[in-house]
PDB file of C-alpha atoms and ligand atoms in Angstrom:
ATOM      1  CA  MET A   7     -17.564 -16.256   8.775  1.00 79.00           C
ATOM      2  CA  THR A   8     -17.146 -13.729  11.736  1.00 86.00           C
ATOM      3  CA  THR A   9     -16.917  -9.985  11.419  1.00 95.00           C
ATOM      4  CA  ILE A  10     -13.046  -9.956  11.799  1.00 96.00           C
ATOM      5  CA  GLN A  11     -12.729 -12.817   8.962  1.00 96.00           C
ATOM      6  CA  GLN A  12     -15.207 -10.893   6.682  1.00 97.00           C
ATOM      7  CA  ASN A  13     -13.004  -7.835   7.135  1.00 98.00           C
ATOM      8  CA  ILE A  14      -9.805  -9.356   6.296  1.00 98.00           C
ATOM      9  CA  ASP A  15     -11.357 -10.628   3.118  1.00 97.00           C
ATOM     10  CA  ALA A  16     -12.610  -7.144   2.132  1.00 98.00           C
ATOM     11  CA  ILE A  17      -9.306  -5.553   2.732  1.00 98.00           C
ATOM     12  CA  ARG A  18      -7.323  -8.058   1.027  1.00 98.00           C
ATOM     13  CA  ARG A  19      -9.549  -7.560  -2.161  1.00 98.00           C
ATOM     14  CA  ARG A  20      -9.300  -3.973  -1.438  1.00 98.00           C
ATOM     15  CA  ILE A  21      -5.287  -4.494  -1.346  1.00 98.00           C
ATOM     16  CA  ALA A  22      -5.650  -6.211  -4.547  1.00 98.00           C
ATOM     17  CA  GLU A  23      -8.111  -3.714  -6.744  1.00 98.00           C
ATOM     18  CA  THR A  24      -5.977  -0.958  -5.593  1.00 98.00           C
ATOM     19  CA  ALA A  25      -2.521  -2.962  -6.600  1.00 98.00           C
ATOM     20  CA  GLN A  26      -4.085  -3.713 -10.141  1.00 97.00           C
ATOM     21  CA  GLN A  27      -5.390  -0.300 -10.969  1.00 97.00           C
ATOM     22  CA  CYS A  28      -1.549   0.991 -10.589  1.00 96.00           C
ATOM     23  CA  GLY A  29      -0.070  -1.858 -12.177  1.00 97.00           C
ATOM     24  CA  ARG A  30       1.191  -3.214  -9.336  1.00 98.00           C
ATOM     25  CA  SER A  31       1.131  -7.108  -8.430  1.00 97.00           C
ATOM     26  CA  PRO A  32      -1.263  -7.450  -5.246  1.00 97.00           C
ATOM     27  CA  LYS A  33       1.805 -10.227  -4.151  1.00 96.00           C
ATOM     28  CA  GLU A  34       3.944  -7.595  -3.735  1.00 97.00           C
ATOM     29  CA  ILE A  35       2.087  -5.770  -0.715  1.00 98.00           C
ATOM     30  CA  ARG A  36       1.889  -7.870   3.102  1.00 98.00           C
ATOM     31  CA  LEU A  37      -0.921  -7.301   5.154  1.00 98.00           C
ATOM     32  CA  LEU A  38       0.203  -6.684   8.951  1.00 98.00           C
ATOM     33  CA  ALA A  39      -2.727  -6.879  11.233  1.00 98.00           C
ATOM     34  CA  VAL A  40      -2.536  -4.277  14.130  1.00 98.00           C
ATOM     35  CA  SER A  41      -3.958  -5.889  17.021  1.00 98.00           C
ATOM     36  CA  LYS A  42      -2.909  -3.724  19.912  1.00 97.00           C
ATOM     37  CA  THR A  43      -5.675  -3.850  22.580  1.00 95.00           C
ATOM     38  CA  LYS A  44      -7.018  -6.805  20.925  1.00 97.00           C
ATOM     39  CA  PRO A  45      -7.561  -9.860  22.535  1.00 97.00           C
ATOM     40  CA  VAL A  46      -6.094 -13.137  21.903  1.00 97.00           C
ATOM     41  CA  GLU A  47      -9.626 -14.666  20.823  1.00 97.00           C
ATOM     42  CA  ALA A  48      -9.964 -11.528  17.849  1.00 97.00           C
ATOM     43  CA  ILE A  49      -6.036 -12.275  17.040  1.00 98.00           C
ATOM     44  CA  GLN A  50      -7.380 -16.396  16.557  1.00 97.00           C
ATOM     45  CA  LYS A  51      -9.941 -15.396  14.276  1.00 97.00           C
ATOM     46  CA  ALA A  52      -7.646 -13.457  12.033  1.00 98.00           C
ATOM     47  CA  ILE A  53      -5.193 -16.732  12.098  1.00 98.00           C
ATOM     48  CA  GLU A  54      -8.191 -18.805  10.912  1.00 96.00           C
ATOM     49  CA  THR A  55      -8.215 -16.587   7.742  1.00 97.00           C
ATOM     50  CA  GLY A  56      -4.819 -17.246   7.405  1.00 97.00           C
ATOM     51  CA  GLN A  57      -3.142 -14.330   8.217  1.00 98.00           C
ATOM     52  CA  CYS A  58       0.222 -14.544  10.104  1.00 98.00           C
ATOM     53  CA  LEU A  59       1.649 -11.295  10.321  1.00 98.00           C
ATOM     54  CA  PHE A  60       0.553  -9.273  13.540  1.00 98.00           C
ATOM     55  CA  GLY A  61       1.819  -5.801  15.193  1.00 98.00           C
ATOM     56  CA  GLU A  62       1.783  -4.856  18.521  1.00 98.00           C
ATOM     57  CA  ASN A  63       2.535  -1.538  19.907  1.00 97.00           C
ATOM     58  CA  TYR A  64       2.944  -1.918  23.721  1.00 98.00           C
ATOM     59  CA  VAL A  65       5.920  -4.211  24.634  1.00 98.00           C
ATOM     60  CA  GLN A  66       4.606  -6.429  27.573  1.00 98.00           C
ATOM     61  CA  GLU A  67       1.464  -6.720  25.706  1.00 98.00           C
ATOM     62  CA  GLY A  68       2.579  -7.911  22.559  1.00 98.00           C
ATOM     63  CA  VAL A  69       5.104 -10.491  24.535  1.00 98.00           C
ATOM     64  CA  ASP A  70       2.108 -12.018  26.290  1.00 98.00           C
ATOM     65  CA  LYS A  71       0.340 -12.659  23.150  1.00 98.00           C
ATOM     66  CA  ILE A  72       3.356 -14.295  21.605  1.00 98.00           C
ATOM     67  CA  LYS A  73       4.151 -16.343  24.262  1.00 98.00           C
ATOM     68  CA  TYR A  74       0.446 -17.486  24.500  1.00 98.00           C
ATOM     69  CA  PHE A  75       0.408 -18.468  20.679  1.00 98.00           C
ATOM     70  CA  ASP A  76       3.619 -20.230  21.266  1.00 97.00           C
ATOM     71  CA  THR A  77       1.891 -22.712  23.148  1.00 97.00           C
ATOM     72  CA  THR A  78      -0.730 -23.446  20.465  1.00 97.00           C
ATOM     73  CA  PRO A  79      -0.163 -25.364  16.621  1.00 95.00           C
ATOM     74  CA  ASP A  80      -0.468 -21.779  14.852  1.00 94.00           C
ATOM     75  CA  GLY A  81       2.533 -20.225  17.048  1.00 94.00           C
ATOM     76  CA  GLU A  82       5.430 -21.441  14.594  1.00 94.00           C
ATOM     77  CA  TRP A  83       4.273 -19.723  11.565  1.00 96.00           C
ATOM     78  CA  LEU A  84       3.120 -16.611  13.069  1.00 98.00           C
ATOM     79  CA  GLU A  85       5.293 -13.410  12.261  1.00 98.00           C
ATOM     80  CA  TRP A  86       5.592 -10.583  15.424  1.00 98.00           C
ATOM     81  CA  HIS A  87       5.978  -6.892  14.532  1.00 99.00           C
ATOM     82  CA  PHE A  88       6.740  -4.293  17.114  1.00 98.00           C
ATOM     83  CA  ILE A  89       5.274  -1.295  15.738  1.00 98.00           C
ATOM     84  CA  GLY A  90       4.969   1.056  18.667  1.00 98.00           C
ATOM     85  CA  PRO A  91       7.317   3.813  20.310  1.00 97.00           C
ATOM     86  CA  LEU A  92      10.411   1.889  22.152  1.00 97.00           C
ATOM     87  CA  GLN A  93      11.952   3.126  25.606  1.00 95.00           C
ATOM     88  CA  SER A  94      15.575   1.734  26.051  1.00 95.00           C
ATOM     89  CA  ASN A  95      14.730  -0.287  28.923  1.00 97.00           C
ATOM     90  CA  LYS A  96      12.197  -2.344  27.057  1.00 98.00           C
ATOM     91  CA  SER A  97      14.371  -3.074  24.540  1.00 98.00           C
ATOM     92  CA  ARG A  98      15.686  -6.622  25.702  1.00 98.00           C
ATOM     93  CA  LEU A  99      12.013  -7.699  25.716  1.00 98.00           C
ATOM     94  CA  VAL A 100      11.851  -6.939  21.725  1.00 98.00           C
ATOM     95  CA  ALA A 101      15.039  -8.024  20.993  1.00 98.00           C
ATOM     96  CA  GLU A 102      14.036 -11.502  22.702  1.00 98.00           C
ATOM     97  CA  HIS A 103      10.424 -12.159  21.325  1.00 98.00           C
ATOM     98  CA  PHE A 104       9.467 -10.364  18.258  1.00 98.00           C
ATOM     99  CA  HIS A 105      10.887 -11.233  14.342  1.00 98.00           C
ATOM    100  CA  TRP A 106      10.605  -7.273  13.001  1.00 99.00           C
ATOM    101  CA  MET A 107      10.981  -3.948  14.869  1.00 98.00           C
ATOM    102  CA  HIS A 108       9.418  -1.164  12.611  1.00 98.00           C
ATOM    103  CA  THR A 109      10.177   2.268  14.660  1.00 98.00           C
ATOM    104  CA  LEU A 110      13.811   2.388  15.022  1.00 98.00           C
ATOM    105  CA  ASP A 111      14.976   5.991  14.744  1.00 98.00           C
ATOM    106  CA  ARG A 112      18.487   5.800  17.351  1.00 97.00           C
ATOM    107  CA  GLU A 113      21.740   4.430  17.015  1.00 98.00           C
ATOM    108  CA  LYS A 114      21.587   3.625  20.840  1.00 98.00           C
ATOM    109  CA  ILE A 115      18.164   1.267  20.726  1.00 98.00           C
ATOM    110  CA  ALA A 116      19.805  -0.356  17.699  1.00 98.00           C
ATOM    111  CA  ARG A 117      23.128  -1.301  19.224  1.00 98.00           C
ATOM    112  CA  ARG A 118      21.020  -2.451  22.162  1.00 98.00           C
ATOM    113  CA  LEU A 119      18.726  -4.573  20.303  1.00 98.00           C
ATOM    114  CA  SER A 120      21.823  -6.361  18.345  1.00 98.00           C
ATOM    115  CA  GLU A 121      23.266  -6.732  21.606  1.00 98.00           C
ATOM    116  CA  GLN A 122      20.370  -8.341  23.435  1.00 98.00           C
ATOM    117  CA  ARG A 123      19.337 -10.582  20.057  1.00 98.00           C
ATOM    118  CA  PRO A 124      19.824 -14.279  21.611  1.00 98.00           C
ATOM    119  CA  ALA A 125      22.400 -15.884  19.678  1.00 97.00           C
ATOM    120  CA  THR A 126      19.937 -19.100  18.957  1.00 97.00           C
ATOM    121  CA  MET A 127      17.635 -16.730  17.022  1.00 97.00           C
ATOM    122  CA  PRO A 128      17.844 -15.101  13.322  1.00 98.00           C
ATOM    123  CA  PRO A 129      18.906 -11.556  12.948  1.00 98.00           C
ATOM    124  CA  LEU A 130      16.006  -9.108  14.044  1.00 98.00           C
ATOM    125  CA  ASN A 131      14.315  -7.415  10.822  1.00 98.00           C
ATOM    126  CA  VAL A 132      14.489  -3.682  11.387  1.00 98.00           C
ATOM    127  CA  LEU A 133      12.845  -0.772   9.582  1.00 98.00           C
ATOM    128  CA  ILE A 134      13.952   3.220  10.289  1.00 98.00           C
ATOM    129  CA  GLN A 135      11.100   5.388  11.145  1.00 98.00           C
ATOM    130  CA  ILE A 136      10.923   8.406   9.168  1.00 98.00           C
ATOM    131  CA  ASN A 137       9.403  11.493  10.424  1.00 97.00           C
ATOM    132  CA  ILE A 138       8.008  12.203   7.019  1.00 95.00           C
ATOM    133  CA  SER A 139       5.507  15.127   7.891  1.00 86.00           C
ATOM    134  CA  ASP A 140       5.354  16.331  11.275  1.00 72.00           C
ATOM    135  CA  GLU A 141       8.187  18.065  12.714  1.00 70.00           C
ATOM    136  CA  GLN A 142       6.456  18.295  16.159  1.00 78.00           C
ATOM    137  CA  SER A 143       6.732  14.604  16.556  1.00 74.00           C
ATOM    138  CA  LYS A 144       9.349  12.819  18.333  1.00 75.00           C
ATOM    139  CA  SER A 145       9.459   9.794  16.636  1.00 92.00           C
ATOM    140  CA  GLY A 146      11.326   8.884  13.573  1.00 97.00           C
ATOM    141  CA  ILE A 147      14.261  10.742  11.928  1.00 97.00           C
ATOM    142  CA  LYS A 148      14.725  13.293   9.242  1.00 96.00           C
ATOM    143  CA  LEU A 149      15.095  12.011   5.537  1.00 96.00           C
ATOM    144  CA  VAL A 150      18.564  13.793   5.736  1.00 95.00           C
ATOM    145  CA  GLU A 151      19.773  11.801   8.714  1.00 96.00           C
ATOM    146  CA  LEU A 152      18.991   8.409   6.845  1.00 98.00           C
ATOM    147  CA  PRO A 153      22.122   7.510   5.534  1.00 98.00           C
ATOM    148  CA  GLU A 154      24.315   7.751   8.758  1.00 98.00           C
ATOM    149  CA  LEU A 155      21.792   5.631  10.825  1.00 98.00           C
ATOM    150  CA  ALA A 156      21.379   2.990   8.031  1.00 98.00           C
ATOM    151  CA  ALA A 157      25.035   2.958   8.011  1.00 98.00           C
ATOM    152  CA  GLN A 158      25.476   2.416  11.626  1.00 98.00           C
ATOM    153  CA  ILE A 159      22.465  -0.156  11.730  1.00 98.00           C
ATOM    154  CA  HIS A 160      24.088  -2.282   8.722  1.00 97.00           C
ATOM    155  CA  HIS A 161      27.348  -2.841  10.919  1.00 96.00           C
ATOM    156  CA  LEU A 162      25.354  -4.497  13.817  1.00 98.00           C
ATOM    157  CA  PRO A 163      25.369  -8.202  13.438  1.00 98.00           C
ATOM    158  CA  ASN A 164      22.030  -9.076  14.953  1.00 98.00           C
ATOM    159  CA  LEU A 165      20.199  -6.817  13.124  1.00 98.00           C
ATOM    160  CA  LYS A 166      19.217  -7.155   9.265  1.00 98.00           C
ATOM    161  CA  LEU A 167      18.123  -3.479   7.524  1.00 98.00           C
ATOM    162  CA  ARG A 168      15.039  -4.461   5.758  1.00 98.00           C
ATOM    163  CA  GLY A 169      13.740  -0.890   4.719  1.00 98.00           C
ATOM    164  CA  LEU A 170      11.750   2.134   6.197  1.00 98.00           C
ATOM    165  CA  MET A 171       8.372   3.027   7.885  1.00 98.00           C
ATOM    166  CA  THR A 172       6.366   6.053   8.317  1.00 98.00           C
ATOM    167  CA  ILE A 173       3.258   7.256   9.773  1.00 96.00           C
ATOM    168  CA  PRO A 174       2.372  11.074   8.044  1.00 95.00           C
ATOM    169  CA  ALA A 175       0.496  13.409   9.717  1.00 92.00           C
ATOM    170  CA  PRO A 176      -3.199  13.126   8.654  1.00 91.00           C
ATOM    171  CA  GLU A 177      -3.967  14.774   5.217  1.00 91.00           C
ATOM    172  CA  ASN A 178      -7.154  15.518   3.925  1.00 93.00           C
ATOM    173  CA  ASP A 179      -5.924  16.648   0.591  1.00 96.00           C
ATOM    174  CA  PRO A 180      -5.695  13.192  -1.589  1.00 95.00           C
ATOM    175  CA  ALA A 181      -2.651  14.829  -4.003  1.00 97.00           C
ATOM    176  CA  ARG A 182      -0.831  16.034  -0.988  1.00 96.00           C
ATOM    177  CA  GLN A 183      -1.217  12.459   0.948  1.00 96.00           C
ATOM    178  CA  LEU A 184       0.069  10.881  -2.059  1.00 97.00           C
ATOM    179  CA  ALA A 185       2.770  13.100  -2.634  1.00 97.00           C
ATOM    180  CA  VAL A 186       4.240  12.481   0.881  1.00 97.00           C
ATOM    181  CA  PHE A 187       4.436   9.021   0.314  1.00 98.00           C
ATOM    182  CA  GLN A 188       6.157   8.925  -2.880  1.00 98.00           C
ATOM    183  CA  THR A 189       8.834  10.932  -1.345  1.00 98.00           C
ATOM    184  CA  MET A 190       9.239   8.010   1.083  1.00 98.00           C
ATOM    185  CA  THR A 191       9.269   5.624  -2.083  1.00 98.00           C
ATOM    186  CA  GLN A 192      12.162   7.925  -3.477  1.00 98.00           C
ATOM    187  CA  ALA A 193      13.974   7.489  -0.298  1.00 98.00           C
ATOM    188  CA  PHE A 194      13.462   3.862  -0.271  1.00 98.00           C
ATOM    189  CA  ASN A 195      14.541   3.154  -3.739  1.00 98.00           C
ATOM    190  CA  GLN A 196      17.680   4.864  -3.128  1.00 98.00           C
ATOM    191  CA  LEU A 197      18.374   3.110  -0.126  1.00 98.00           C
ATOM    192  CA  LYS A 198      17.822  -0.013  -1.896  1.00 97.00           C
ATOM    193  CA  THR A 199      20.699   0.879  -4.248  1.00 97.00           C
ATOM    194  CA  ALA A 200      23.338   1.026  -1.178  1.00 96.00           C
ATOM    195  CA  TYR A 201      21.577  -1.993   0.494  1.00 97.00           C
ATOM    196  CA  PRO A 202      20.187  -4.431  -1.923  1.00 94.00           C
ATOM    197  CA  GLN A 203      18.525  -6.469   0.902  1.00 96.00           C
ATOM    198  CA  ILE A 204      16.306  -3.824   1.503  1.00 98.00           C
ATOM    199  CA  ASP A 205      12.974  -4.978   0.455  1.00 98.00           C
ATOM    200  CA  THR A 206       9.927  -3.158   2.568  1.00 98.00           C
ATOM    201  CA  LEU A 207       8.522   0.063   2.695  1.00 98.00           C
ATOM    202  CA  SER A 208       6.057   0.249   5.539  1.00 98.00           C
ATOM    203  CA  MET A 209       3.456   2.890   5.311  1.00 98.00           C
ATOM    204  CA  GLY A 210      -0.280   2.993   4.994  1.00 98.00           C
ATOM    205  CA  MET A 211      -2.625   2.706   7.786  1.00 98.00           C
ATOM    206  CA  THR A 212      -6.775   1.812   7.731  1.00 97.00           C
ATOM    207  CA  ASP A 213      -7.214   5.436   6.483  1.00 95.00           C
ATOM    208  CA  ASP A 214      -4.683   5.978   3.977  1.00 97.00           C
ATOM    209  CA  MET A 215      -4.119   2.492   2.568  1.00 97.00           C
ATOM    210  CA  ASP A 216      -5.051   3.193  -0.816  1.00 98.00           C
ATOM    211  CA  ASN A 217      -2.707   5.898  -1.312  1.00 98.00           C
ATOM    212  CA  ALA A 218       0.036   4.476   0.362  1.00 98.00           C
ATOM    213  CA  ILE A 219      -0.268   1.145  -2.035  1.00 98.00           C
ATOM    214  CA  ARG A 220      -0.456   3.608  -5.157  1.00 98.00           C
ATOM    215  CA  ALA A 221       3.014   5.274  -4.215  1.00 98.00           C
ATOM    216  CA  GLY A 222       4.730   1.943  -3.689  1.00 98.00           C
ATOM    217  CA  SER A 223       4.114   0.841   0.080  1.00 98.00           C
ATOM    218  CA  THR A 224       5.207  -2.651   0.389  1.00 98.00           C
ATOM    219  CA  MET A 225       3.370  -3.426   3.862  1.00 98.00           C
ATOM    220  CA  VAL A 226       0.565  -1.905   5.126  1.00 98.00           C
ATOM    221  CA  ARG A 227      -0.450  -1.929   8.701  1.00 98.00           C
ATOM    222  CA  ILE A 228      -4.007  -1.924   9.490  1.00 98.00           C
ATOM    223  CA  GLY A 229      -5.763  -2.377  12.571  1.00 98.00           C
ATOM    224  CA  THR A 230      -9.366  -0.628  12.930  1.00 98.00           C
ATOM    225  CA  ALA A 231     -10.595  -1.943   9.476  1.00 98.00           C
ATOM    226  CA  ILE A 232      -9.807  -5.390  10.857  1.00 98.00           C
ATOM    227  CA  PHE A 233     -10.814  -5.209  14.453  1.00 97.00           C
ATOM    228  CA  GLY A 234     -12.986  -2.381  14.765  1.00 94.00           C
ATOM    229  CA  THR A 235     -12.491   0.610  16.806  1.00 93.00           C
ATOM    230  CA  ARG A 236      -9.982   0.281  19.785  1.00 91.00           C
ATOM    231  CA  ASP A 237     -11.304   0.744  23.484  1.00 83.00           C
ATOM    232  CA  TYR A 238      -8.310   2.639  25.265  1.00 79.00           C
ATOM    233  CA  THR A 239     -10.575   2.816  28.740  1.00 73.00           C
ATOM    234  CA  LEU A 240     -10.482  -1.044  29.420  1.00 60.00           C
TER     235      LEU A 240
HETATM  236  C1  LIG B 304      -2.479   1.447  15.714  1.00 66.50           C
HETATM  237  C2  LIG B 304      -1.338   1.650  14.456  1.00 66.50           C
HETATM  238  C3  LIG B 304      -1.478   1.066  13.167  1.00 66.50           C
HETATM  239  C4  LIG B 304      -3.159   0.911  12.875  1.00 66.50           C
HETATM  240  O1  LIG B 304      -4.088   1.630  12.533  1.00 66.50           O
HETATM  241  P1  LIG B 304      -5.430   2.046  12.017  1.00 66.50           P
HETATM  242  O2  LIG B 304      -5.688   3.331  11.732  1.00 66.50           O
HETATM  243  O3  LIG B 304      -6.193   1.145  13.323  1.00 66.50           O
HETATM  244  O4  LIG B 304      -5.586   0.806  10.950  1.00 66.50           O
HETATM  245  C5  LIG B 304      -0.990   1.115  12.153  1.00 66.50           C
HETATM  246  N1  LIG B 304       0.331   1.547  12.362  1.00 66.50           N
HETATM  247  C6  LIG B 304       0.585   1.817  13.748  1.00 66.50           C
HETATM  248  C7  LIG B 304       2.285   2.498  14.006  1.00 66.50           C
HETATM  249  C8  LIG B 304       0.042   2.091  14.405  1.00 66.50           C
HETATM  250  O5  LIG B 304       0.472   2.454  16.043  1.00 66.50           O
END
């Protein structure tokens, strides 16, 4: 077994243990392997463990990997998630290639993605990104803006609103970190009552996964703990 495969096993075990500790079923939590900056060989190792959800932050890099795996036997059952910031001039590539988009925070991008989604593909699954703690960051909307953007997305024919995503500011105090995630869960549950198809709360990364699961995350996005640290100088 390679290091990547051992890492994935360890993460799956940790997800299961944390879920059980707080009375949740491990099946409620999907593992998104964040493969940004990593080569297709590393992704292939992950696939060999049965991993099928992959997250990419950079549009062209993600599209290149999707096209590569489409030529392999595994391609048809992989699910590709776009999790980076999206400029409107790149929206077509996301609409034409990805299965999910986690960082929707503007109606303009939503409209473009819906218009550009090919008729031959199922609706693009989208998550609204919430700026839960870092008021300085440009990505994500405030919770007060959520009902309006959710309603706008709901009316677009080629998008399917599946839930919420957040990247909280780093927090050293575990109790405060948990409280931030719980605020997200409350908003998620409230949104579900308005839109019954909503089922996905994307939160938790390598450093804050356990508290995200305790608070109610249904999808953790794990890069470093699977693929090792990233080298941006390459
Ligand atoms: C890079 C990235 C991750 C993975 O982060 P790690 O700390 O390496 O697990 C998760 N979510 C988003 C949005 C990212 O950009």
